[in-house]
Amino acid sequence: MHILSHSRTALASTEGPMTIQEKYRLHLKSLSDELLALQKPIRILDAIKWPRHLQSDFLASGGKALPAIDRHFYESLPLGFDPRNKYLELKELRDRIRRRLGPQDDLGRILQETVDQYMVVIEMLRQRGQPDFQRYSQLLYGSASDHLRGDRKTLKELGARLCDIFSLPGARHLVRPYPKEFEGEAAVAKLQGKLSNYFSDGTVQVKLSDGIVSDAAAGGDYIKLSSHARFSELDLQVLEVHEGWVHVGTTLNGRQQSYATWLGAGSPRITACQEGLAVLIETLTFSSFPDRAKRISDRVMAIDMAERGADFIEVFRHFVEKGASEHDAYKITQRVFRGGMVEGGACFTKDLSYVRGYVETVNFIRSAVLEGVPEILPMLFVGKVTLDDIPVLYQHYLEGLIDAPRYLPPMFRDLTGLYVWFGFASGMSLVDIGRVQQHFCQLFHRLPVADPIIAPVDIEID
């Protein structure tokens, strides 16, 4: 199908095709670059981050005193931009995109939707520590009550099921020691070595930071490791593929676009696809582990509780009672209440993106395989995209407007193995797993309790 937009078709009567194409490309790049410049100071997580000492203060109180976070605290955190002026600048850009590219242009539509997202972000950040913060967060990231794309199940139903699976005795039975052997410069050197095998030497930098609350954070061409954290070999493997291959890799691929330069920056509309793809790559490389998968599922349940009015202490106690350490329970709860109201009434729903994105990305890949178009799958890495963007971007790639992704995980560079994997997965969906489980249960229940057969862990220390 030819995808020249209405705006380009309208110009055909007065100018030659190459002139039309060149003009369109120049408009697209100019508008994309403007969006990149306008969104640059908008940093959601920086605008809602909590100081590190709140964790020790809360745990020292026995988990009985709400963290000292309110609307006035957030007002003391500078946004780094003027919300009213930034909103008006984005609105003006959105109107110009529509005028220059045409109301029916498919790439213009993606650009406009991205601008719209940043406008909602500004409204959300204006409401930090207030009830409307949650409403804007749900507009951006959804709610635990949302249905999965193309399915009847809600996110909270799926989250509950996954929590059950990753809490089964078998998951606990597989727990094995991964010593936190790496810290400081040793952790940096180890992760840098891993990433240098995937990216060109010097393309991506790993560095220590005192200023991040989490253990690690990815930027456009760097990954920061907290100077306060220790890492195991498996932790660094997860960071390599999740933060490196996916988050940094898609940023670099987007930045290398000749015209669609907005693909190098991520608005909330792409969060589910990004996080889902990152979790998928963890599973395809066997980097993930049951405790990590359970933490991701727990976040859905924490958001559901907070959306229904639970306060910080209630959510924290829920996870402690479920067997989480106080440290892990605090981390899960803190992620959900940042930007919202610790007394209940507003929360941050971004962490739904991991489970939602994983399921929807797997379903997208399975559908591409079953529909006979697996060749579009590398476009998942072309930049910061949603699943709905990919067919549009692939068609423009065939026309030469979108550049192919440079950095691709091996299973997406050669799709044969991926095709077989998801082909079998699609075929097995016809099997009645309940009946199969009943059959094997008769064999399994006779087994004695024993340690799993696991080879010893070899830790390489630089």
CSV table of C-alpha atoms in Angstrom, one decimal:
chain,number,residue,atom,x,y,z
A,1,MET,CA,0.0,0.0,0.0
A,2,HIS,CA,1.4,3.4,-0.9
A,3,ILE,CA,1.3,5.8,2.0
A,4,LEU,CA,1.9,9.3,0.6
A,5,SER,CA,-0.1,11.6,2.9
A,6,HIS,CA,-2.9,13.9,1.8
A,7,SER,CA,-0.5,16.9,2.3
A,8,ARG,CA,2.0,15.5,-0.2
A,9,THR,CA,-0.7,14.4,-2.6
A,10,ALA,CA,-2.2,17.9,-2.6
A,11,LEU,CA,1.1,19.4,-3.7
A,12,ALA,CA,1.5,17.0,-6.6
A,13,SER,CA,-0.3,19.2,-9.0
A,14,THR,CA,2.2,22.0,-8.7
A,15,GLU,CA,5.5,20.4,-8.0
A,16,GLY,CA,7.5,17.3,-9.0
A,17,PRO,CA,7.5,14.2,-6.8
A,18,MET,CA,11.1,14.6,-5.6
A,19,THR,CA,10.4,18.2,-4.6
A,20,ILE,CA,7.3,17.1,-2.7
A,21,GLN,CA,9.3,14.3,-1.0
A,22,GLU,CA,12.2,16.6,-0.1
A,23,LYS,CA,9.9,19.3,1.3
A,24,TYR,CA,8.0,16.8,3.4
A,25,ARG,CA,11.2,15.3,4.8
A,26,LEU,CA,12.5,18.7,5.7
A,27,HIS,CA,9.3,19.6,7.5
A,28,LEU,CA,9.3,16.3,9.3
A,29,LYS,CA,12.9,16.7,10.6
A,30,SER,CA,12.3,20.4,11.5
A,31,LEU,CA,9.2,19.6,13.5
A,32,SER,CA,10.8,16.5,15.1
A,33,ASP,CA,13.9,18.6,16.2
A,34,GLU,CA,11.6,21.2,17.7
A,35,LEU,CA,9.8,18.6,19.7
A,36,LEU,CA,13.2,17.2,21.0
A,37,ALA,CA,14.2,20.7,22.1
A,38,LEU,CA,10.9,21.4,23.8
A,39,GLN,CA,10.7,18.2,25.7
A,40,LYS,CA,14.3,18.1,26.9
A,41,PRO,CA,13.8,19.8,30.3
A,42,ILE,CA,10.7,17.7,31.1
A,43,ARG,CA,12.0,15.0,33.5
A,44,ILE,CA,9.1,13.2,35.2
A,45,LEU,CA,11.1,11.0,37.6
A,46,ASP,CA,13.4,13.9,38.7
A,47,ALA,CA,10.3,15.9,39.5
A,48,ILE,CA,8.8,13.3,41.9
A,49,LYS,CA,11.9,11.6,43.4
A,50,TRP,CA,12.2,11.2,47.1
A,51,PRO,CA,15.3,11.7,49.2
A,52,ARG,CA,17.2,8.6,50.1
A,53,HIS,CA,17.0,9.2,53.9
A,54,LEU,CA,13.2,8.7,53.9
A,55,GLN,CA,13.6,4.9,53.7
A,56,SER,CA,15.7,4.7,56.8
A,57,ASP,CA,13.4,7.2,58.6
A,58,PHE,CA,10.3,5.1,57.7
A,59,LEU,CA,11.9,1.8,58.7
A,60,ALA,CA,13.2,3.3,62.0
A,61,SER,CA,9.6,4.2,62.9
A,62,GLY,CA,8.7,0.5,62.5
A,63,GLY,CA,6.7,1.4,59.4
A,64,LYS,CA,4.1,3.3,61.5
A,65,ALA,CA,4.7,6.9,60.5
A,66,LEU,CA,3.9,8.1,57.0
A,67,PRO,CA,6.9,9.5,55.0
A,68,ALA,CA,7.2,13.3,55.3
A,69,ILE,CA,6.0,13.9,51.7
A,70,ASP,CA,3.2,16.3,50.8
A,71,ARG,CA,2.3,19.0,48.2
A,72,HIS,CA,4.7,21.5,49.8
A,73,PHE,CA,7.6,19.0,49.4
A,74,TYR,CA,6.9,18.7,45.7
A,75,GLU,CA,6.6,22.5,45.3
A,76,SER,CA,10.1,22.7,46.7
A,77,LEU,CA,11.4,20.5,43.8
A,78,PRO,CA,12.0,22.7,40.8
A,79,LEU,CA,10.7,21.5,37.5
A,80,GLY,CA,13.4,23.2,35.4
A,81,PHE,CA,10.8,24.8,33.1
A,82,ASP,CA,7.8,27.1,33.3
A,83,PRO,CA,4.8,24.9,33.1
A,84,ARG,CA,2.4,27.4,31.5
A,85,ASN,CA,4.9,28.6,28.9
A,86,LYS,CA,6.0,25.0,28.0
A,87,TYR,CA,2.3,24.0,27.6
A,88,LEU,CA,1.6,26.8,25.2
A,89,GLU,CA,4.8,26.1,23.2
A,90,LEU,CA,3.8,22.5,22.8
A,91,LYS,CA,0.2,23.4,21.8
A,92,GLU,CA,1.6,25.8,19.2
A,93,LEU,CA,3.9,23.0,17.9
A,94,ARG,CA,1.0,20.5,17.7
A,95,ASP,CA,-1.0,23.0,15.6
A,96,ARG,CA,2.0,23.5,13.2
A,97,ILE,CA,2.5,19.8,12.8
A,98,ARG,CA,-1.1,19.5,11.7
A,99,ARG,CA,-0.8,22.4,9.3
A,100,ARG,CA,2.5,21.5,7.7
A,101,LEU,CA,2.1,17.7,7.5
A,102,GLY,CA,-1.6,17.5,7.0
A,103,PRO,CA,-4.4,16.3,9.3
A,104,GLN,CA,-4.3,12.8,7.8
A,105,ASP,CA,-0.6,12.2,7.7
A,106,ASP,CA,0.4,9.1,9.6
A,107,LEU,CA,3.8,10.3,10.8
A,108,GLY,CA,2.2,13.6,11.7
A,109,ARG,CA,-0.4,11.8,13.8
A,110,ILE,CA,2.4,10.0,15.8
A,111,LEU,CA,4.1,13.4,16.3
A,112,GLN,CA,0.9,15.0,17.4
A,113,GLU,CA,0.1,12.2,19.9
A,114,THR,CA,3.6,12.5,21.3
A,115,VAL,CA,3.2,16.3,21.8
A,116,ASP,CA,-0.2,15.6,23.4
A,117,GLN,CA,1.5,13.3,25.9
A,118,TYR,CA,3.9,15.9,27.0
A,119,MET,CA,1.1,18.4,27.5
A,120,VAL,CA,-0.6,15.8,29.8
A,121,VAL,CA,2.7,15.3,31.6
A,122,ILE,CA,2.9,19.0,32.4
A,123,GLU,CA,-0.7,18.9,33.8
A,124,MET,CA,0.3,15.9,35.9
A,125,LEU,CA,3.4,17.5,37.3
A,126,ARG,CA,1.3,20.6,38.3
A,127,GLN,CA,-0.7,18.3,40.5
A,128,ARG,CA,2.1,16.7,42.4
A,129,GLY,CA,0.9,15.7,45.9
A,130,GLN,CA,-2.7,16.4,45.0
A,131,PRO,CA,-5.7,14.1,44.1
A,132,ASP,CA,-5.7,15.0,40.4
A,133,PHE,CA,-2.1,13.7,40.0
A,134,GLN,CA,-3.6,10.1,39.8
A,135,ARG,CA,-6.1,11.1,37.1
A,136,TYR,CA,-3.4,12.4,34.8
A,137,SER,CA,-1.1,9.5,35.6
A,138,GLN,CA,-3.9,7.1,34.5
A,139,LEU,CA,-4.3,9.1,31.3
A,140,LEU,CA,-0.6,8.5,30.6
A,141,TYR,CA,0.0,5.0,31.9
A,142,GLY,CA,-3.4,3.5,32.5
A,143,SER,CA,-5.1,1.9,35.5
A,144,ALA,CA,-4.9,-1.5,37.1
A,145,SER,CA,-8.5,-1.9,36.1
A,146,ASP,CA,-7.8,-1.5,32.4
A,147,HIS,CA,-8.2,-4.5,30.1
A,148,LEU,CA,-5.3,-5.8,28.1
A,149,ARG,CA,-5.3,-5.0,24.5
A,150,GLY,CA,-7.6,-7.4,22.6
A,151,ASP,CA,-8.4,-9.4,25.8
A,152,ARG,CA,-11.1,-9.5,28.5
A,153,LYS,CA,-8.7,-9.8,31.4
A,154,THR,CA,-7.7,-6.8,33.4
A,155,LEU,CA,-4.2,-5.9,34.5
A,156,LYS,CA,-5.0,-6.6,38.1
A,157,GLU,CA,-6.3,-10.0,37.3
A,158,LEU,CA,-3.2,-10.8,35.4
A,159,GLY,CA,-1.0,-9.3,38.1
A,160,ALA,CA,-2.7,-11.5,40.7
A,161,ARG,CA,-2.2,-14.6,38.7
A,162,LEU,CA,1.5,-13.8,38.1
A,163,CYS,CA,2.0,-13.1,41.8
A,164,ASP,CA,0.6,-16.5,42.6
A,165,ILE,CA,2.8,-18.3,40.0
A,166,PHE,CA,6.0,-16.6,41.2
A,167,SER,CA,5.1,-17.3,44.9
A,168,LEU,CA,4.7,-21.0,44.3
A,169,PRO,CA,7.0,-23.3,46.3
A,170,GLY,CA,8.8,-24.1,43.1
A,171,ALA,CA,9.9,-20.5,42.8
A,172,ARG,CA,11.2,-20.5,46.4
A,173,HIS,CA,12.9,-23.9,45.7
A,174,LEU,CA,14.9,-22.4,42.9
A,175,VAL,CA,16.4,-19.6,44.9
A,176,ARG,CA,20.1,-19.8,44.7
A,177,PRO,CA,22.8,-17.5,46.0
A,178,TYR,CA,24.1,-14.7,43.7
A,179,PRO,CA,26.6,-12.9,45.9
A,180,LYS,CA,26.6,-9.1,45.6
A,181,GLU,CA,30.3,-9.1,44.7
A,182,PHE,CA,30.5,-6.0,42.6
A,183,GLU,CA,30.4,-2.4,43.8
A,184,GLY,CA,31.9,1.0,42.8
A,185,GLU,CA,34.4,0.9,40.0
A,186,ALA,CA,34.4,-2.9,39.9
A,187,ALA,CA,30.7,-2.9,39.0
A,188,VAL,CA,31.3,-0.1,36.4
A,189,ALA,CA,34.2,-2.0,34.8
A,190,LYS,CA,32.2,-5.3,34.6
A,191,LEU,CA,29.1,-3.7,33.0
A,192,GLN,CA,31.2,-1.6,30.7
A,193,GLY,CA,32.9,-4.7,29.4
A,194,LYS,CA,29.6,-6.3,28.7
A,195,LEU,CA,28.2,-3.3,26.9
A,196,SER,CA,31.3,-2.8,24.8
A,197,ASN,CA,30.7,-6.2,23.2
A,198,TYR,CA,27.3,-5.1,22.1
A,199,PHE,CA,27.8,-1.4,21.2
A,200,SER,CA,30.9,0.1,19.6
A,201,ASP,CA,33.6,0.9,22.0
A,202,GLY,CA,33.0,4.3,23.6
A,203,THR,CA,29.4,4.5,22.4
A,204,VAL,CA,27.9,3.8,25.8
A,205,GLN,CA,29.5,4.8,29.1
A,206,VAL,CA,28.9,3.3,32.5
A,207,LYS,CA,29.5,5.7,35.4
A,208,LEU,CA,29.0,5.9,39.2
A,209,SER,CA,26.5,8.4,40.6
A,210,ASP,CA,25.7,9.6,44.1
A,211,GLY,CA,22.5,11.3,42.9
A,212,ILE,CA,20.2,8.5,41.9
A,213,VAL,CA,17.8,6.9,44.3
A,214,SER,CA,17.5,3.6,42.4
A,215,ASP,CA,20.4,1.2,42.0
A,216,ALA,CA,20.8,2.0,38.3
A,217,ALA,CA,19.4,4.4,35.7
A,218,ALA,CA,19.8,4.6,31.9
A,219,GLY,CA,20.3,7.8,29.9
A,220,GLY,CA,20.6,8.4,26.2
A,221,ASP,CA,24.2,7.0,25.9
A,222,TYR,CA,25.1,6.1,29.5
A,223,ILE,CA,24.0,3.9,32.4
A,224,LYS,CA,24.5,5.2,35.9
A,225,LEU,CA,25.2,2.9,38.8
A,226,SER,CA,24.5,4.0,42.4
A,227,SER,CA,27.7,4.4,44.4
A,228,HIS,CA,25.7,3.1,47.4
A,229,ALA,CA,24.7,-0.2,45.7
A,230,ARG,CA,26.2,-3.6,45.4
A,231,PHE,CA,25.6,-5.9,42.4
A,232,SER,CA,25.7,-9.6,41.7
A,233,GLU,CA,26.7,-11.1,38.3
A,234,LEU,CA,23.0,-11.7,37.6
A,235,ASP,CA,22.1,-8.1,38.4
A,236,LEU,CA,24.7,-6.8,35.9
A,237,GLN,CA,23.4,-9.3,33.3
A,238,VAL,CA,19.9,-7.9,33.7
A,239,LEU,CA,21.2,-4.3,33.4
A,240,GLU,CA,23.2,-5.2,30.3
A,241,VAL,CA,20.1,-6.4,28.4
A,242,HIS,CA,17.3,-4.4,30.0
A,243,GLU,CA,18.9,-1.0,30.3
A,244,GLY,CA,21.6,-1.5,27.6
A,245,TRP,CA,20.2,-3.5,24.8
A,246,VAL,CA,16.7,-2.0,25.0
A,247,HIS,CA,16.6,1.4,26.7
A,248,VAL,CA,19.9,2.8,25.5
A,249,GLY,CA,19.9,0.8,22.2
A,250,THR,CA,16.5,2.2,21.1
A,251,THR,CA,17.6,5.7,22.1
A,252,LEU,CA,20.7,5.5,20.0
A,253,ASN,CA,18.8,4.0,17.1
A,254,GLY,CA,16.2,6.8,17.3
A,255,ARG,CA,18.9,9.4,17.5
A,256,GLN,CA,20.5,8.1,14.2
A,257,GLN,CA,17.3,8.7,12.3
A,258,SER,CA,17.8,11.1,9.4
A,259,TYR,CA,14.3,12.6,9.6
A,260,ALA,CA,12.2,11.0,12.3
A,261,THR,CA,14.5,12.3,15.0
A,262,TRP,CA,11.7,12.3,17.7
A,263,LEU,CA,12.2,8.5,17.8
A,264,GLY,CA,15.2,9.2,20.0
A,265,ALA,CA,13.1,10.6,22.9
A,266,GLY,CA,10.5,8.7,24.9
A,267,SER,CA,7.1,10.2,26.0
A,268,PRO,CA,4.9,8.1,28.3
A,269,ARG,CA,3.0,6.7,25.3
A,270,ILE,CA,6.0,4.4,24.6
A,271,THR,CA,6.6,3.3,28.1
A,272,ALA,CA,4.7,0.1,28.0
A,273,CYS,CA,6.3,-1.0,24.8
A,274,GLN,CA,9.8,-0.1,26.1
A,275,GLU,CA,9.4,-1.8,29.5
A,276,GLY,CA,7.6,-4.8,28.0
A,277,LEU,CA,10.3,-5.3,25.4
A,278,ALA,CA,13.0,-5.0,28.1
A,279,VAL,CA,11.3,-7.7,30.3
A,280,LEU,CA,10.9,-9.9,27.2
A,281,ILE,CA,14.6,-9.6,26.4
A,282,GLU,CA,15.4,-10.6,30.0
A,283,THR,CA,13.4,-13.7,29.5
A,284,LEU,CA,14.8,-14.6,26.1
A,285,THR,CA,18.3,-14.3,27.4
A,286,PHE,CA,17.5,-16.2,30.6
A,287,SER,CA,18.6,-13.2,32.6
A,288,SER,CA,15.5,-12.8,34.8
A,289,PHE,CA,14.7,-14.8,37.9
A,290,PRO,CA,11.5,-15.5,40.0
A,291,ASP,CA,12.1,-12.9,42.6
A,292,ARG,CA,12.5,-10.2,40.0
A,293,ALA,CA,9.4,-11.4,38.1
A,294,LYS,CA,7.4,-11.3,41.3
A,295,ARG,CA,8.5,-7.8,42.1
A,296,ILE,CA,7.3,-6.7,38.7
A,297,SER,CA,3.9,-8.4,39.3
A,298,ASP,CA,3.7,-7.0,42.8
A,299,ARG,CA,3.8,-3.5,41.4
A,300,VAL,CA,0.5,-4.1,39.7
A,301,MET,CA,-1.1,-5.2,43.0
A,302,ALA,CA,0.4,-2.2,44.8
A,303,ILE,CA,-1.1,0.2,42.2
A,304,ASP,CA,-4.5,-1.5,42.5
A,305,MET,CA,-4.5,-1.1,46.3
A,306,ALA,CA,-3.4,2.6,46.0
A,307,GLU,CA,-6.0,3.3,43.3
A,308,ARG,CA,-8.7,2.0,45.7
A,309,GLY,CA,-7.6,4.4,48.4
A,310,ALA,CA,-5.0,2.5,50.5
A,311,ASP,CA,-2.3,4.7,52.1
A,312,PHE,CA,1.4,4.1,52.1
A,313,ILE,CA,1.5,2.2,55.4
A,314,GLU,CA,-1.3,-0.2,54.3
A,315,VAL,CA,0.5,-1.1,51.0
A,316,PHE,CA,3.8,-1.5,52.8
A,317,ARG,CA,2.3,-3.8,55.4
A,318,HIS,CA,0.5,-5.9,52.7
A,319,PHE,CA,3.8,-6.8,51.1
A,320,VAL,CA,5.6,-7.5,54.4
A,321,GLU,CA,2.8,-9.8,55.4
A,322,LYS,CA,3.2,-11.5,52.0
A,323,GLY,CA,6.8,-12.3,52.9
A,324,ALA,CA,8.7,-9.4,51.4
A,325,SER,CA,11.6,-7.9,53.3
A,326,GLU,CA,11.0,-4.5,54.7
A,327,HIS,CA,13.5,-3.1,52.3
A,328,ASP,CA,11.7,-4.6,49.3
A,329,ALA,CA,8.3,-3.7,50.6
A,330,TYR,CA,9.4,-0.1,51.0
A,331,LYS,CA,10.8,0.0,47.4
A,332,ILE,CA,7.6,-1.3,45.8
A,333,THR,CA,5.4,1.1,47.8
A,334,GLN,CA,7.7,4.1,47.3
A,335,ARG,CA,7.6,3.6,43.5
A,336,VAL,CA,3.8,3.7,43.5
A,337,PHE,CA,3.3,6.7,45.8
A,338,ARG,CA,6.0,9.0,44.4
A,339,GLY,CA,4.3,12.1,43.1
A,340,GLY,CA,1.0,11.1,44.7
A,341,MET,CA,-0.4,11.3,48.3
A,342,VAL,CA,1.1,9.1,51.0
A,343,GLU,CA,-2.1,9.4,53.0
A,344,GLY,CA,-4.0,7.8,50.1
A,345,GLY,CA,-6.1,9.3,47.3
A,346,ALA,CA,-3.4,9.5,44.5
A,347,CYS,CA,-0.7,7.3,43.1
A,348,PHE,CA,1.7,7.0,40.2
A,349,THR,CA,0.6,4.2,37.8
A,350,LYS,CA,3.7,4.0,35.6
A,351,ASP,CA,4.7,0.6,36.9
A,352,LEU,CA,1.8,-1.1,35.2
A,353,SER,CA,3.9,-0.7,32.1
A,354,TYR,CA,6.1,-3.8,32.8
A,355,VAL,CA,3.3,-6.4,32.9
A,356,ARG,CA,1.1,-4.7,30.3
A,357,GLY,CA,4.0,-4.1,28.0
A,358,TYR,CA,5.3,-7.6,28.3
A,359,VAL,CA,2.0,-9.3,27.5
A,360,GLU,CA,1.1,-7.0,24.7
A,361,THR,CA,4.6,-7.2,23.1
A,362,VAL,CA,4.5,-11.0,23.2
A,363,ASN,CA,1.0,-11.0,21.7
A,364,PHE,CA,2.2,-8.6,19.0
A,365,ILE,CA,5.1,-10.8,18.1
A,366,ARG,CA,2.9,-13.9,18.1
A,367,SER,CA,0.4,-12.1,15.8
A,368,ALA,CA,3.2,-11.0,13.4
A,369,VAL,CA,4.3,-14.6,13.2
A,370,LEU,CA,0.8,-16.0,12.6
A,371,GLU,CA,0.0,-13.2,10.1
A,372,GLY,CA,3.2,-14.0,8.1
A,373,VAL,CA,4.9,-10.6,8.6
A,374,PRO,CA,7.8,-11.4,11.1
A,375,GLU,CA,10.0,-9.0,9.1
A,376,ILE,CA,8.5,-6.0,10.9
A,377,LEU,CA,9.7,-7.2,14.3
A,378,PRO,CA,13.2,-5.5,14.2
A,379,MET,CA,11.2,-2.2,14.1
A,380,LEU,CA,10.5,-2.7,17.8
A,381,PHE,CA,14.1,-1.4,18.2
A,382,VAL,CA,14.0,1.5,15.6
A,383,GLY,CA,13.5,4.0,18.4
A,384,LYS,CA,11.0,4.9,21.1
A,385,VAL,CA,7.7,3.5,19.6
A,386,THR,CA,4.4,2.1,20.5
A,387,LEU,CA,3.1,-1.2,19.0
A,388,ASP,CA,0.6,0.7,16.9
A,389,ASP,CA,3.5,2.8,15.4
A,390,ILE,CA,5.4,-0.2,14.0
A,391,PRO,CA,3.4,-1.0,10.9
A,392,VAL,CA,3.4,2.7,9.9
A,393,LEU,CA,7.1,3.0,10.5
A,394,TYR,CA,7.9,-0.2,8.6
A,395,GLN,CA,6.0,1.1,5.5
A,396,HIS,CA,8.0,4.3,5.7
A,397,TYR,CA,11.2,2.3,6.1
A,398,LEU,CA,10.4,0.5,2.8
A,399,GLU,CA,10.1,4.0,1.2
A,400,GLY,CA,13.5,5.0,2.6
A,401,LEU,CA,12.2,7.6,5.1
A,402,ILE,CA,12.8,5.6,8.3
A,403,ASP,CA,16.3,4.2,8.9
A,404,ALA,CA,16.8,0.6,9.9
A,405,PRO,CA,17.8,0.1,13.6
A,406,ARG,CA,21.6,-0.3,13.9
A,407,TYR,CA,21.7,-1.9,17.3
A,408,LEU,CA,19.6,-5.2,17.5
A,409,PRO,CA,19.7,-8.1,19.9
A,410,PRO,CA,20.9,-11.2,18.1
A,411,MET,CA,17.5,-12.9,18.2
A,412,PHE,CA,16.0,-9.9,16.4
A,413,ARG,CA,18.9,-9.7,13.9
A,414,ASP,CA,18.3,-13.3,12.7
A,415,LEU,CA,14.6,-14.0,13.2
A,416,THR,CA,14.6,-17.7,12.4
A,417,GLY,CA,14.9,-18.8,16.1
A,418,LEU,CA,12.4,-16.2,17.2
A,419,TYR,CA,10.0,-17.4,14.6
A,420,VAL,CA,10.2,-21.0,15.8
A,421,TRP,CA,10.0,-20.0,19.5
A,422,PHE,CA,6.8,-18.0,19.1
A,423,GLY,CA,5.4,-20.4,16.5
A,424,PHE,CA,5.6,-23.2,19.0
A,425,ALA,CA,4.2,-20.9,21.7
A,426,SER,CA,1.2,-20.0,19.5
A,427,GLY,CA,0.6,-23.6,18.7
A,428,MET,CA,0.8,-24.7,22.3
A,429,SER,CA,-1.9,-22.2,23.2
A,430,LEU,CA,-4.4,-24.7,21.9
A,431,VAL,CA,-3.4,-27.2,24.6
A,432,ASP,CA,-5.7,-27.5,27.7
A,433,ILE,CA,-3.0,-26.8,30.4
A,434,GLY,CA,-5.4,-27.7,33.2
A,435,ARG,CA,-5.9,-31.2,31.9
A,436,VAL,CA,-2.2,-31.6,31.3
A,437,GLN,CA,-1.4,-30.4,34.8
A,438,GLN,CA,-3.8,-32.9,36.3
A,439,HIS,CA,-2.0,-35.7,34.4
A,440,PHE,CA,1.5,-34.8,35.5
A,441,CYS,CA,0.4,-33.9,39.1
A,442,GLN,CA,-0.2,-37.6,39.7
A,443,LEU,CA,3.5,-38.2,39.0
A,444,PHE,CA,4.9,-35.1,40.7
A,445,HIS,CA,3.2,-35.6,44.1
A,446,ARG,CA,5.2,-38.8,44.7
A,447,LEU,CA,8.5,-37.0,44.5
A,448,PRO,CA,10.5,-36.5,47.7
A,449,VAL,CA,11.6,-33.0,48.8
A,450,ALA,CA,15.1,-32.4,47.6
A,451,ASP,CA,17.5,-29.7,46.6
A,452,PRO,CA,17.3,-28.7,42.9
A,453,ILE,CA,20.0,-29.9,40.6
A,454,ILE,CA,21.9,-26.7,40.0
A,455,ALA,CA,25.6,-26.3,39.0
A,456,PRO,CA,27.6,-24.1,41.3
A,457,VAL,CA,27.8,-20.5,40.4
A,458,ASP,CA,31.1,-19.3,39.1
A,459,ILE,CA,31.7,-15.6,39.9
A,460,GLU,CA,34.3,-13.8,37.9
A,461,ILE,CA,35.8,-10.9,39.8
A,462,ASP,CA,37.9,-8.3,38.1
